mmCIF file of C-alpha atoms in Angstrom:
data_model
loop_
_atom_site.group_PDB
_atom_site.id
_atom_site.type_symbol
_atom_site.label_atom_id
_atom_site.label_comp_id
_atom_site.label_asym_id
_atom_site.label_seq_id
_atom_site.Cartn_x
_atom_site.Cartn_y
_atom_site.Cartn_z
ATOM 1 C CA MET A 1 -31.253 5.930 4.697
ATOM 2 C CA THR A 2 -27.714 6.062 6.087
ATOM 3 C CA ILE A 3 -25.891 2.734 6.396
ATOM 4 C CA THR A 4 -24.286 2.103 9.813
ATOM 5 C CA LEU A 5 -21.064 0.123 10.099
ATOM 6 C CA HIS A 6 -20.181 -1.153 13.574
ATOM 7 C CA CYS A 7 -16.397 -1.042 13.602
ATOM 8 C CA PHE A 8 -13.201 0.192 15.233
ATOM 9 C CA GLY A 9 -10.017 1.619 13.786
ATOM 10 C CA GLU A 10 -7.684 -1.234 14.677
ATOM 11 C CA SER A 11 -9.719 -3.856 12.800
ATOM 12 C CA GLY A 12 -8.392 -4.627 9.338
ATOM 13 C CA ASN A 13 -11.487 -6.701 8.683
ATOM 14 C CA ALA A 14 -13.681 -3.686 9.433
ATOM 15 C CA TYR A 15 -11.393 -1.578 7.230
ATOM 16 C CA LYS A 16 -12.189 -3.745 4.192
ATOM 17 C CA ALA A 17 -15.891 -2.990 4.620
ATOM 18 C CA ALA A 18 -15.396 0.678 5.542
ATOM 19 C CA LEU A 19 -13.103 1.316 2.568
ATOM 20 C CA ALA A 20 -15.550 -0.294 0.136
ATOM 21 C CA LEU A 21 -18.387 1.821 1.570
ATOM 22 C CA GLU A 22 -16.311 5.010 1.436
ATOM 23 C CA LEU A 23 -14.989 4.568 -2.126
ATOM 24 C CA SER A 24 -18.415 3.445 -3.415
ATOM 25 C CA GLY A 25 -19.987 6.794 -2.559
ATOM 26 C CA LEU A 26 -22.786 5.147 -0.539
ATOM 27 C CA ASP A 27 -24.045 7.128 2.456
ATOM 28 C CA TRP A 28 -22.634 5.510 5.608
ATOM 29 C CA THR A 29 -21.523 6.289 9.119
ATOM 30 C CA PRO A 30 -19.331 4.350 11.549
ATOM 31 C CA ALA A 31 -20.553 3.259 15.012
ATOM 32 C CA TYR A 32 -17.682 2.659 17.409
ATOM 33 C CA VAL A 33 -17.350 -0.803 19.001
ATOM 34 C CA ASP A 34 -15.126 -0.712 22.088
ATOM 35 C CA PHE A 35 -13.569 -4.055 21.206
ATOM 36 C CA PHE A 36 -10.647 -3.863 23.614
ATOM 37 C CA SER A 37 -13.081 -3.497 26.524
ATOM 38 C CA GLY A 38 -14.938 -6.616 25.339
ATOM 39 C CA ALA A 39 -17.930 -4.870 23.722
ATOM 40 C CA ALA A 40 -18.050 -7.370 20.813
ATOM 41 C CA ARG A 41 -18.400 -10.279 23.258
ATOM 42 C CA SER A 42 -21.322 -8.947 25.313
ATOM 43 C CA PRO A 43 -24.639 -10.854 25.211
ATOM 44 C CA GLU A 44 -26.296 -7.847 23.488
ATOM 45 C CA TYR A 45 -23.655 -7.807 20.764
ATOM 46 C CA ARG A 46 -23.801 -11.606 20.348
ATOM 47 C CA GLU A 47 -27.521 -11.210 19.743
ATOM 48 C CA MET A 48 -26.693 -8.976 16.770
ATOM 49 C CA ASN A 49 -23.772 -11.201 15.687
ATOM 50 C CA VAL A 50 -23.410 -14.691 17.141
ATOM 51 C CA MET A 51 -19.834 -14.661 15.833
ATOM 52 C CA GLY A 52 -18.901 -11.864 18.277
ATOM 53 C CA GLU A 53 -16.956 -9.966 15.646
ATOM 54 C CA VAL A 54 -16.779 -6.678 13.781
ATOM 55 C CA PRO A 55 -17.723 -5.417 11.268
ATOM 56 C CA VAL A 56 -21.527 -5.487 11.344
ATOM 57 C CA LEU A 57 -23.530 -3.502 8.773
ATOM 58 C CA GLN A 58 -27.052 -2.232 9.363
ATOM 59 C CA ASP A 59 -29.056 -0.824 6.476
ATOM 60 C CA GLY A 60 -32.709 -0.482 7.467
ATOM 61 C CA ASP A 61 -33.935 -4.046 8.037
ATOM 62 C CA VAL A 62 -30.757 -5.596 6.694
ATOM 63 C CA THR A 63 -28.095 -6.723 9.186
ATOM 64 C CA LEU A 64 -24.953 -8.258 7.705
ATOM 65 C CA THR A 65 -21.748 -9.621 9.184
ATOM 66 C CA GLN A 66 -18.440 -10.837 7.737
ATOM 67 C CA SER A 67 -16.446 -8.247 5.834
ATOM 68 C CA GLY A 68 -16.668 -10.305 2.623
ATOM 69 C CA VAL A 69 -20.477 -10.355 2.713
ATOM 70 C CA ILE A 70 -20.583 -6.614 3.407
ATOM 71 C CA GLN A 71 -18.212 -6.009 0.492
ATOM 72 C CA MET A 72 -20.517 -8.082 -1.756
ATOM 73 C CA TYR A 73 -23.486 -5.989 -0.550
ATOM 74 C CA VAL A 74 -21.649 -2.754 -1.390
ATOM 75 C CA ALA A 75 -20.953 -4.127 -4.874
ATOM 76 C CA GLU A 76 -24.589 -5.124 -5.324
ATOM 77 C CA LYS A 77 -25.910 -1.782 -4.113
ATOM 78 C CA SER A 78 -23.394 0.520 -5.833
ATOM 79 C CA GLY A 79 -22.579 -1.516 -8.940
ATOM 80 C CA LYS A 80 -18.884 -1.093 -8.138
ATOM 81 C CA PHE A 81 -15.954 -3.332 -7.115
ATOM 82 C CA GLY A 82 -17.536 -6.702 -7.937
ATOM 83 C CA GLY A 83 -15.919 -7.235 -11.357
ATOM 84 C CA THR A 84 -17.404 -6.411 -14.756
ATOM 85 C CA THR A 85 -17.982 -9.947 -16.129
ATOM 86 C CA PRO A 86 -18.973 -13.295 -14.532
ATOM 87 C CA GLU A 87 -15.326 -14.380 -14.880
ATOM 88 C CA GLU A 88 -14.087 -11.266 -13.094
ATOM 89 C CA ALA A 89 -16.757 -11.676 -10.418
ATOM 90 C CA ARG A 90 -15.419 -15.168 -9.673
ATOM 91 C CA GLU A 91 -11.841 -13.895 -9.605
ATOM 92 C CA VAL A 92 -12.855 -11.200 -7.123
ATOM 93 C CA MET A 93 -14.464 -13.824 -4.882
ATOM 94 C CA ARG A 94 -11.419 -16.043 -5.269
ATOM 95 C CA TRP A 95 -9.084 -13.394 -3.839
ATOM 96 C CA MET A 96 -11.543 -12.512 -1.090
ATOM 97 C CA PHE A 97 -11.656 -16.145 0.047
ATOM 98 C CA TRP A 98 -7.876 -16.474 -0.240
ATOM 99 C CA ASP A 99 -7.437 -13.327 1.816
ATOM 100 C CA ASN A 100 -9.765 -14.552 4.555
ATOM 101 C CA HIS A 101 -8.099 -17.954 4.628
ATOM 102 C CA LYS A 102 -4.435 -17.258 4.071
ATOM 103 C CA MET A 103 -3.738 -13.584 4.589
ATOM 104 C CA SER A 104 -5.927 -11.533 6.954
ATOM 105 C CA SER A 105 -6.554 -14.369 9.397
ATOM 106 C CA GLN A 106 -2.800 -14.682 9.982
ATOM 107 C CA ALA A 107 -1.949 -10.969 9.667
ATOM 108 C CA GLY A 108 -4.633 -9.852 12.111
ATOM 109 C CA THR A 109 -3.580 -12.464 14.652
ATOM 110 C CA ALA A 110 0.157 -11.742 14.338
ATOM 111 C CA ARG A 111 -0.444 -8.000 14.664
ATOM 112 C CA PHE A 112 -2.645 -8.501 17.712
ATOM 113 C CA LEU A 113 -0.133 -10.765 19.463
ATOM 114 C CA MET A 114 2.816 -8.482 18.693
ATOM 115 C CA ASN A 115 1.204 -5.151 19.560
ATOM 116 C CA PHE A 116 -1.930 -5.459 21.664
ATOM 117 C CA LEU A 117 -0.791 -8.059 24.206
ATOM 118 C CA PRO A 118 1.467 -7.173 27.157
ATOM 119 C CA GLU A 119 5.081 -7.818 26.221
ATOM 120 C CA ASP A 120 5.513 -10.741 28.627
ATOM 121 C CA LYS A 121 2.440 -12.517 27.204
ATOM 122 C CA ARG A 122 3.497 -12.579 23.554
ATOM 123 C CA PRO A 123 3.904 -16.187 22.382
ATOM 124 C CA LYS A 124 7.141 -16.158 20.369
ATOM 125 C CA GLU A 125 6.753 -19.551 18.718
ATOM 126 C CA VAL A 126 3.224 -18.686 17.533
ATOM 127 C CA ILE A 127 4.335 -15.306 16.190
ATOM 128 C CA GLY A 128 7.210 -16.915 14.288
ATOM 129 C CA PHE A 129 4.880 -19.570 12.872
ATOM 130 C CA LEU A 130 2.327 -17.002 11.703
ATOM 131 C CA GLN A 131 5.070 -14.913 10.108
ATOM 132 C CA GLY A 132 6.210 -17.971 8.172
ATOM 133 C CA ARG A 133 2.677 -18.566 6.884
ATOM 134 C CA LEU A 134 2.398 -14.866 6.025
ATOM 135 C CA LYS A 135 5.614 -14.922 4.038
ATOM 136 C CA ALA A 136 4.102 -17.615 1.816
ATOM 137 C CA ALA A 137 1.051 -15.360 1.379
ATOM 138 C CA TYR A 138 3.193 -12.328 0.432
ATOM 139 C CA ILE A 139 5.000 -14.464 -2.166
ATOM 140 C CA THR A 140 1.653 -15.461 -3.712
ATOM 141 C CA LEU A 141 0.294 -11.907 -3.691
ATOM 142 C CA ASN A 142 3.497 -10.379 -5.055
ATOM 143 C CA ALA A 143 3.582 -12.963 -7.876
ATOM 144 C CA ALA A 144 -0.072 -12.360 -8.766
ATOM 145 C CA LEU A 145 0.584 -8.601 -9.061
ATOM 146 C CA GLU A 146 3.522 -8.965 -11.452
ATOM 147 C CA GLY A 147 2.837 -6.590 -14.367
ATOM 148 C CA ARG A 148 -0.623 -5.740 -13.027
ATOM 149 C CA ASP A 149 -2.072 -2.638 -11.358
ATOM 150 C CA TRP A 150 -4.973 -4.533 -9.772
ATOM 151 C CA LEU A 151 -5.673 -8.134 -8.765
ATOM 152 C CA VAL A 152 -8.684 -8.392 -11.107
ATOM 153 C CA GLY A 153 -9.419 -6.400 -14.265
ATOM 154 C CA ASP A 154 -8.399 -2.783 -14.858
ATOM 155 C CA SER A 155 -9.606 -1.006 -11.739
ATOM 156 C CA ILE A 156 -9.905 -1.438 -7.993
ATOM 157 C CA THR A 157 -12.234 -4.216 -6.812
ATOM 158 C CA ASN A 158 -13.227 -5.896 -3.569
ATOM 159 C CA ALA A 159 -10.300 -8.277 -4.162
ATOM 160 C CA ASP A 160 -7.830 -5.426 -3.629
ATOM 161 C CA MET A 161 -9.781 -3.984 -0.708
ATOM 162 C CA SER A 162 -9.865 -7.379 0.994
ATOM 163 C CA CYS A 163 -6.200 -8.293 0.558
ATOM 164 C CA CYS A 164 -4.926 -4.853 1.669
ATOM 165 C CA GLY A 165 -6.968 -4.982 4.896
ATOM 166 C CA TYR A 166 -3.989 -5.137 7.273
ATOM 167 C CA LEU A 167 -1.212 -3.767 5.080
ATOM 168 C CA PHE A 168 -1.589 -0.013 5.758
ATOM 169 C CA TYR A 169 -1.321 -0.290 9.547
ATOM 170 C CA PRO A 170 1.779 1.157 11.234
ATOM 171 C CA GLU A 171 2.109 -1.516 13.945
ATOM 172 C CA PRO A 172 4.795 -4.081 13.066
ATOM 173 C CA PHE A 173 3.747 -7.667 12.351
ATOM 174 C CA GLY A 174 6.564 -8.726 10.055
ATOM 175 C CA PHE A 175 5.345 -7.156 6.801
ATOM 176 C CA ASP A 176 8.181 -5.225 5.173
ATOM 177 C CA ARG A 177 6.500 -3.360 2.323
ATOM 178 C CA ALA A 178 9.806 -2.451 0.637
ATOM 179 C CA ALA A 179 10.692 -6.151 0.279
ATOM 180 C CA TRP A 180 7.713 -6.811 -2.030
ATOM 181 C CA PRO A 181 7.907 -4.401 -4.986
ATOM 182 C CA ASN A 182 4.661 -5.451 -6.669
ATOM 183 C CA ILE A 183 2.715 -5.265 -3.408
ATOM 184 C CA ASP A 184 4.314 -1.890 -2.667
ATOM 185 C CA ARG A 185 3.288 -0.475 -6.067
ATOM 186 C CA TRP A 186 -0.234 -1.908 -5.724
ATOM 187 C CA LEU A 187 -0.687 -0.392 -2.248
ATOM 188 C CA SER A 188 0.278 2.970 -3.749
ATOM 189 C CA ASN A 189 -2.379 2.459 -6.430
ATOM 190 C CA ILE A 190 -4.955 1.842 -3.699
ATOM 191 C CA SER A 191 -3.987 4.843 -1.561
ATOM 192 C CA ALA A 192 -4.024 7.053 -4.689
ATOM 193 C CA GLN A 193 -7.745 6.380 -5.204
ATOM 194 C CA PRO A 194 -9.835 9.553 -4.798
ATOM 195 C CA GLY A 195 -11.347 9.533 -1.311
ATOM 196 C CA TRP A 196 -8.964 6.885 0.080
ATOM 197 C CA LYS A 197 -8.374 7.128 3.799
ATOM 198 C CA HIS A 198 -6.033 5.391 6.211
ATOM 199 C CA PRO A 199 -7.842 3.022 8.633
ATOM 200 C CA TYR A 200 -7.271 5.340 11.602
ATOM 201 C CA ASP A 201 -8.773 8.260 9.639
ATOM 202 C CA LEU A 202 -11.706 6.266 8.277
ATOM 203 C CA MET A 203 -12.918 4.606 11.496
ATOM 204 C CA PRO A 204 -13.095 5.714 15.151
ATOM 205 C CA GLY A 205 -10.564 4.334 17.619
ATOM 206 C CA SER A 206 -6.799 3.831 17.407
ATOM 207 C CA PRO A 207 -3.959 2.792 19.756
ATOM 208 C CA ALA A 208 -3.354 6.532 20.374
ATOM 209 C CA ASP A 209 -6.688 6.671 22.262
ATOM 210 C CA ARG A 210 -5.488 4.110 24.797
ATOM 211 C CA THR A 211 -2.114 5.602 25.763
ATOM 212 C CA MET B 1 -18.856 -32.543 -20.165
ATOM 213 C CA THR B 2 -17.453 -34.060 -16.975
ATOM 214 C CA ILE B 3 -16.145 -31.620 -14.386
ATOM 215 C CA THR B 4 -12.665 -32.422 -13.032
ATOM 216 C CA LEU B 5 -11.726 -31.607 -9.452
ATOM 217 C CA HIS B 6 -8.010 -31.624 -8.636
ATOM 218 C CA CYS B 7 -7.912 -32.812 -5.040
ATOM 219 C CA PHE B 8 -6.617 -35.307 -2.482
ATOM 220 C CA GLY B 9 -8.347 -37.139 0.330
ATOM 221 C CA GLU B 10 -6.602 -35.430 3.246
ATOM 222 C CA SER B 11 -7.699 -31.922 2.181
ATOM 223 C CA GLY B 12 -10.758 -30.682 4.045
ATOM 224 C CA ASN B 13 -10.870 -27.708 1.698
ATOM 225 C CA ALA B 14 -11.071 -30.047 -1.284
ATOM 226 C CA TYR B 15 -13.728 -32.059 0.571
ATOM 227 C CA LYS B 16 -16.034 -29.020 0.717
ATOM 228 C CA ALA B 17 -15.934 -28.765 -3.082
ATOM 229 C CA ALA B 18 -16.097 -32.524 -3.692
ATOM 230 C CA LEU B 19 -19.067 -32.972 -1.351
ATOM 231 C CA ALA B 20 -20.990 -30.125 -3.006
ATOM 232 C CA LEU B 21 -20.309 -31.648 -6.432
ATOM 233 C CA GLU B 22 -21.313 -35.147 -5.284
ATOM 234 C CA LEU B 23 -24.545 -34.156 -3.534
ATOM 235 C CA SER B 24 -25.540 -31.793 -6.360
ATOM 236 C CA GLY B 25 -25.711 -34.642 -8.852
ATOM 237 C CA LEU B 26 -23.407 -32.869 -11.308
ATOM 238 C CA ASP B 27 -21.140 -35.132 -13.378
ATOM 239 C CA TRP B 28 -17.623 -34.900 -11.903
ATOM 240 C CA THR B 29 -14.450 -36.873 -11.436
ATOM 241 C CA PRO B 30 -11.506 -36.371 -9.074
ATOM 242 C CA ALA B 31 -7.920 -35.956 -10.316
ATOM 243 C CA TYR B 32 -5.367 -36.885 -7.662
ATOM 244 C CA VAL B 33 -2.852 -34.213 -6.601
ATOM 245 C CA ASP B 34 0.141 -35.762 -4.824
ATOM 246 C CA PHE B 35 0.295 -32.884 -2.339
ATOM 247 C CA PHE B 36 2.620 -34.560 0.149
ATOM 248 C CA SER B 37 5.237 -34.972 -2.588
ATOM 249 C CA GLY B 38 4.962 -31.251 -3.402
ATOM 250 C CA ALA B 39 2.840 -31.557 -6.558
ATOM 251 C CA ALA B 40 0.763 -28.453 -5.706
ATOM 252 C CA ARG B 41 3.912 -26.325 -5.516
ATOM 253 C CA SER B 42 5.422 -27.256 -8.870
ATOM 254 C CA PRO B 43 5.793 -24.532 -11.530
ATOM 255 C CA GLU B 44 3.239 -26.348 -13.724
ATOM 256 C CA TYR B 45 0.689 -26.429 -10.937
ATOM 257 C CA ARG B 46 1.376 -22.798 -10.004
ATOM 258 C CA GLU B 47 0.593 -21.926 -13.624
ATOM 259 C CA MET B 48 -2.865 -23.403 -13.115
ATOM 260 C CA ASN B 49 -3.200 -21.909 -9.591
ATOM 261 C CA VAL B 50 -0.784 -19.198 -8.483
ATOM 262 C CA MET B 51 -1.948 -19.894 -4.910
ATOM 263 C CA GLY B 52 -0.375 -23.388 -5.025
ATOM 264 C CA GLU B 53 -3.398 -24.999 -3.395
ATOM 265 C CA VAL B 54 -6.135 -27.569 -3.912
ATOM 266 C CA PRO B 55 -8.918 -27.793 -4.880
ATOM 267 C CA VAL B 56 -8.929 -26.650 -8.508
ATOM 268 C CA LEU B 57 -12.013 -27.216 -10.689
ATOM 269 C CA GLN B 58 -11.910 -27.516 -14.468
ATOM 270 C CA ASP B 59 -15.128 -27.453 -16.457
ATOM 271 C CA GLY B 60 -14.371 -26.994 -20.144
ATOM 272 C CA ASP B 61 -12.829 -23.515 -20.427
ATOM 273 C CA VAL B 62 -13.582 -22.640 -16.818
ATOM 274 C CA THR B 63 -10.815 -23.054 -14.231
ATOM 275 C CA LEU B 64 -11.710 -22.133 -10.654
ATOM 276 C CA THR B 65 -9.816 -22.209 -7.393
ATOM 277 C CA GLN B 66 -10.749 -21.666 -3.744
ATOM 278 C CA SER B 67 -13.274 -24.101 -2.311
ATOM 279 C CA GLY B 68 -15.753 -21.258 -1.654
ATOM 280 C CA VAL B 69 -15.747 -20.156 -5.291
ATOM 281 C CA ILE B 70 -16.170 -23.757 -6.468
ATOM 282 C CA GLN B 71 -19.074 -24.214 -4.046
ATOM 283 C CA MET B 72 -20.680 -21.032 -5.464
ATOM 284 C CA TYR B 73 -20.211 -22.431 -8.982
ATOM 285 C CA VAL B 74 -21.899 -25.703 -8.023
ATOM 286 C CA ALA B 75 -24.824 -23.703 -6.599
ATOM 287 C CA GLU B 76 -25.064 -21.620 -9.772
ATOM 288 C CA LYS B 77 -24.897 -24.659 -12.060
ATOM 289 C CA SER B 78 -27.147 -27.027 -10.085
ATOM 290 C CA GLY B 79 -29.506 -24.541 -8.434
ATOM 291 C CA LYS B 80 -28.768 -26.205 -5.084
ATOM 292 C CA PHE B 81 -27.071 -25.287 -1.784
ATOM 293 C CA GLY B 82 -26.917 -21.507 -2.324
ATOM 294 C CA GLY B 83 -29.995 -20.545 -0.262
ATOM 295 C CA THR B 84 -33.553 -19.976 -1.550
ATOM 296 C CA THR B 85 -33.853 -16.179 -1.004
ATOM 297 C CA PRO B 86 -31.392 -13.252 -1.224
ATOM 298 C CA GLU B 87 -31.323 -13.213 2.597
ATOM 299 C CA GLU B 88 -30.466 -16.900 2.754
ATOM 300 C CA ALA B 89 -27.855 -16.476 0.029
ATOM 301 C CA ARG B 90 -26.108 -13.847 2.164
ATOM 302 C CA GLU B 91 -26.317 -16.071 5.234
ATOM 303 C CA VAL B 92 -24.737 -18.922 3.280
ATOM 304 C CA MET B 93 -21.878 -16.659 2.205
ATOM 305 C CA ARG B 94 -21.524 -15.401 5.772
ATOM 306 C CA TRP B 95 -20.871 -18.886 7.135
ATOM 307 C CA MET B 96 -18.554 -19.729 4.247
ATOM 308 C CA PHE B 97 -16.412 -16.652 4.998
ATOM 309 C CA TRP B 98 -16.514 -17.361 8.724
ATOM 310 C CA ASP B 99 -15.429 -20.930 8.092
ATOM 311 C CA ASN B 100 -12.508 -19.875 5.895
ATOM 312 C CA HIS B 101 -11.423 -17.236 8.396
ATOM 313 C CA LYS B 102 -12.054 -18.784 11.783
ATOM 314 C CA MET B 103 -12.598 -22.505 11.405
ATOM 315 C CA SER B 104 -10.988 -24.393 8.509
ATOM 316 C CA SER B 105 -7.839 -22.267 8.408
ATOM 317 C CA GLN B 106 -7.100 -23.208 12.032
ATOM 318 C CA ALA B 107 -8.440 -26.777 11.870
ATOM 319 C CA GLY B 108 -6.495 -27.671 8.741
ATOM 320 C CA THR B 109 -3.281 -26.276 10.180
ATOM 321 C CA ALA B 110 -3.694 -27.932 13.598
ATOM 322 C CA ARG B 111 -4.470 -31.287 11.991
ATOM 323 C CA PHE B 112 -1.466 -31.011 9.689
ATOM 324 C CA LEU B 113 0.922 -30.122 12.512
ATOM 325 C CA MET B 114 -0.396 -32.863 14.811
ATOM 326 C CA ASN B 115 -0.568 -35.698 12.289
ATOM 327 C CA PHE B 116 1.448 -35.071 9.148
ATOM 328 C CA LEU B 117 4.663 -33.692 10.653
ATOM 329 C CA PRO B 118 7.299 -35.955 12.252
ATOM 330 C CA GLU B 119 6.685 -36.143 15.990
ATOM 331 C CA ASP B 120 9.846 -34.233 16.926
ATOM 332 C CA LYS B 121 8.909 -31.337 14.619
ATOM 333 C CA ARG B 122 5.456 -30.603 16.031
ATOM 334 C CA PRO B 123 5.372 -27.094 17.539
ATOM 335 C CA LYS B 124 3.523 -27.530 20.837
ATOM 336 C CA GLU B 125 2.919 -23.834 21.541
ATOM 337 C CA VAL B 126 1.453 -23.301 18.058
ATOM 338 C CA ILE B 127 -0.787 -26.355 18.361
ATOM 339 C CA GLY B 128 -2.064 -25.177 21.757
ATOM 340 C CA PHE B 129 -2.717 -21.708 20.381
ATOM 341 C CA LEU B 130 -4.648 -23.019 17.370
ATOM 342 C CA GLN B 131 -6.714 -25.294 19.612
ATOM 343 C CA GLY B 132 -7.655 -22.276 21.730
ATOM 344 C CA ARG B 133 -8.804 -20.390 18.643
ATOM 345 C CA LEU B 134 -10.704 -23.482 17.477
ATOM 346 C CA LYS B 135 -12.490 -23.824 20.788
ATOM 347 C CA ALA B 136 -13.888 -20.314 20.288
ATOM 348 C CA ALA B 137 -15.036 -21.389 16.814
ATOM 349 C CA TYR B 138 -16.756 -24.540 18.156
ATOM 350 C CA ILE B 139 -18.583 -22.400 20.738
ATOM 351 C CA THR B 140 -19.868 -20.104 17.966
ATOM 352 C CA LEU B 141 -20.900 -22.988 15.703
ATOM 353 C CA ASN B 142 -22.569 -24.942 18.499
ATOM 354 C CA ALA B 143 -24.518 -21.830 19.576
ATOM 355 C CA ALA B 144 -25.635 -21.104 16.011
ATOM 356 C CA LEU B 145 -26.978 -24.666 15.668
ATOM 357 C CA GLU B 146 -29.094 -24.530 18.836
ATOM 358 C CA GLY B 147 -32.571 -25.717 17.862
ATOM 359 C CA ARG B 148 -31.647 -25.880 14.179
ATOM 360 C CA ASP B 149 -30.987 -28.752 11.762
ATOM 361 C CA TRP B 150 -28.978 -26.608 9.322
ATOM 362 C CA LEU B 151 -27.012 -23.371 9.509
ATOM 363 C CA VAL B 152 -29.249 -21.637 6.951
ATOM 364 C CA GLY B 153 -32.845 -22.417 6.043
ATOM 365 C CA ASP B 154 -34.445 -25.855 6.117
ATOM 366 C CA SER B 155 -32.005 -27.988 4.156
ATOM 367 C CA ILE B 156 -28.310 -28.520 3.586
ATOM 368 C CA THR B 157 -26.435 -25.614 1.976
ATOM 369 C CA ASN B 158 -22.877 -24.649 1.134
ATOM 370 C CA ALA B 159 -22.681 -23.142 4.639
ATOM 371 C CA ASP B 160 -22.929 -26.613 6.181
ATOM 372 C CA MET B 161 -20.598 -28.174 3.610
ATOM 373 C CA SER B 162 -17.989 -25.477 4.263
ATOM 374 C CA CYS B 163 -18.051 -25.573 8.064
ATOM 375 C CA CYS B 164 -17.941 -29.392 8.237
ATOM 376 C CA GLY B 165 -14.863 -29.565 5.977
ATOM 377 C CA TYR B 166 -12.480 -30.926 8.606
ATOM 378 C CA LEU B 167 -14.904 -32.386 11.134
ATOM 379 C CA PHE B 168 -15.340 -35.902 9.701
ATOM 380 C CA TYR B 169 -11.622 -36.748 9.630
ATOM 381 C CA PRO B 170 -10.349 -39.418 12.025
ATOM 382 C CA GLU B 171 -6.952 -37.806 12.763
ATOM 383 C CA PRO B 172 -6.995 -35.970 16.115
ATOM 384 C CA PHE B 173 -6.688 -32.189 16.144
ATOM 385 C CA GLY B 174 -8.502 -31.382 19.384
ATOM 386 C CA PHE B 175 -12.100 -31.626 18.134
ATOM 387 C CA ASP B 176 -14.144 -33.779 20.501
ATOM 388 C CA ARG B 177 -17.449 -34.255 18.715
ATOM 389 C CA ALA B 178 -19.241 -35.566 21.803
ATOM 390 C CA ALA B 179 -18.488 -32.336 23.683
ATOM 391 C CA TRP B 180 -20.593 -30.250 21.272
ATOM 392 C CA PRO B 181 -24.116 -31.731 21.124
ATOM 393 C CA ASN B 182 -25.504 -29.370 18.471
ATOM 394 C CA ILE B 183 -22.486 -29.865 16.212
ATOM 395 C CA ASP B 184 -22.721 -33.623 16.754
ATOM 396 C CA ARG B 185 -26.407 -33.704 15.753
ATOM 397 C CA TRP B 186 -25.753 -31.466 12.737
ATOM 398 C CA LEU B 187 -22.870 -33.673 11.524
ATOM 399 C CA SER B 188 -25.255 -36.643 11.703
ATOM 400 C CA ASN B 189 -27.744 -34.685 9.587
ATOM 401 C CA ILE B 190 -25.020 -34.111 6.996
ATOM 402 C CA SER B 191 -23.821 -37.718 6.881
ATOM 403 C CA ALA B 192 -27.435 -38.897 6.575
ATOM 404 C CA GLN B 193 -27.841 -37.068 3.252
ATOM 405 C CA PRO B 194 -28.424 -39.495 0.351
ATOM 406 C CA GLY B 195 -25.112 -39.978 -1.458
ATOM 407 C CA TRP B 196 -22.970 -38.615 1.386
ATOM 408 C CA LYS B 197 -19.442 -40.003 1.493
ATOM 409 C CA HIS B 198 -16.579 -39.727 3.932
ATOM 410 C CA PRO B 199 -13.619 -37.680 2.593
ATOM 411 C CA TYR B 200 -11.426 -40.776 2.195
ATOM 412 C CA ASP B 201 -14.171 -42.494 0.188
ATOM 413 C CA LEU B 202 -14.991 -39.443 -1.938
ATOM 414 C CA MET B 203 -11.462 -38.450 -3.004
ATOM 415 C CA PRO B 204 -8.301 -40.391 -3.857
ATOM 416 C CA GLY B 205 -5.461 -40.498 -1.323
ATOM 417 C CA SER B 206 -5.414 -41.081 2.422
ATOM 418 C CA PRO B 207 -2.811 -41.576 5.164
ATOM 419 C CA ALA B 208 -3.266 -45.339 4.692
ATOM 420 C CA ASP B 209 -1.582 -45.017 1.265
ATOM 421 C CA ARG B 210 1.608 -43.692 2.829
ATOM 422 C CA THR B 211 2.163 -46.238 5.583
#
């Protein structure tokens, strides 16, 4: 049975789930959600996911939403990326929660406001505020990666694939990779994984389709 | 062995962990973190939690951070609040991730900006933006609670204790409980649980201490 992931290229949250699926070796296929035309907010979509968000995973009878839950499911099903001990498993969850709370929530919003809104509708004070919060997040992430190849243990886990969700995208949102040497090195470790793909190569849809 | 939770009354994230500990019946005690004097950002504190945040749980050799991870630990240790089937367990995690991403991150920030910053330093555009995002979150939560007493299953779980993290506080941040009948009813279900306590009664520290 092939797993379906409802997603679109611009979504860093979908990327976390898609990357975990792809690197796990599980059999999966993306189903394009035309988010920018409002597809995720239709009544039919809300029936599948009351939260009105991507990604959504369907695997036979199982329907899952929230990238973190889908990442946990990939770990359960493939035996990969969830940590190798109970302590590591908790550390993986810790970084996934931190990412959802402090990193991706701000990065996704800042990137949306700065790139996907018309120029005269971009709220400058909000963008500056989010960038300030993001700087604090980069400091934390860069410090945690000091002398380490991965956030948890000795190989890539869901912690890495959660925190990197927005960091490979080309659209500017105030993240200057060169300014954070440990993050820069760690992102290179991730993109050097066999089978790694850039979000716009892994999922359908990109800003290029709309120009 | 008594579990210690490093926390302070104003933190809705700490409240999620403290409430789970209290209602679980586990033996725990709070340790006050003087957050507003910068205690969570000191080098010593950062050594315990590189993220510079509360809550932090210590249970013998185990140190955990992130409210979601602590809630999972309480479920593991007490057998409560984690859902009664694998499907429920995933639903509980789903709402915990949603809360961290879409609800508490915005609610905590809006409440801080509107109440704990000097009046002339409150960024109006940011506050308005966060309240718009929060309104979308209230719509989702209210819809999910239609005809239900609890977010998952037939009794209180970590999903409820995560999503309610900021909703019992008296300081205004744009949440009008009366405007959301399903949320209102659900909050009454939570506060009717035997042993339930308000955040300022459950943890040390409140705005009253600083006036």
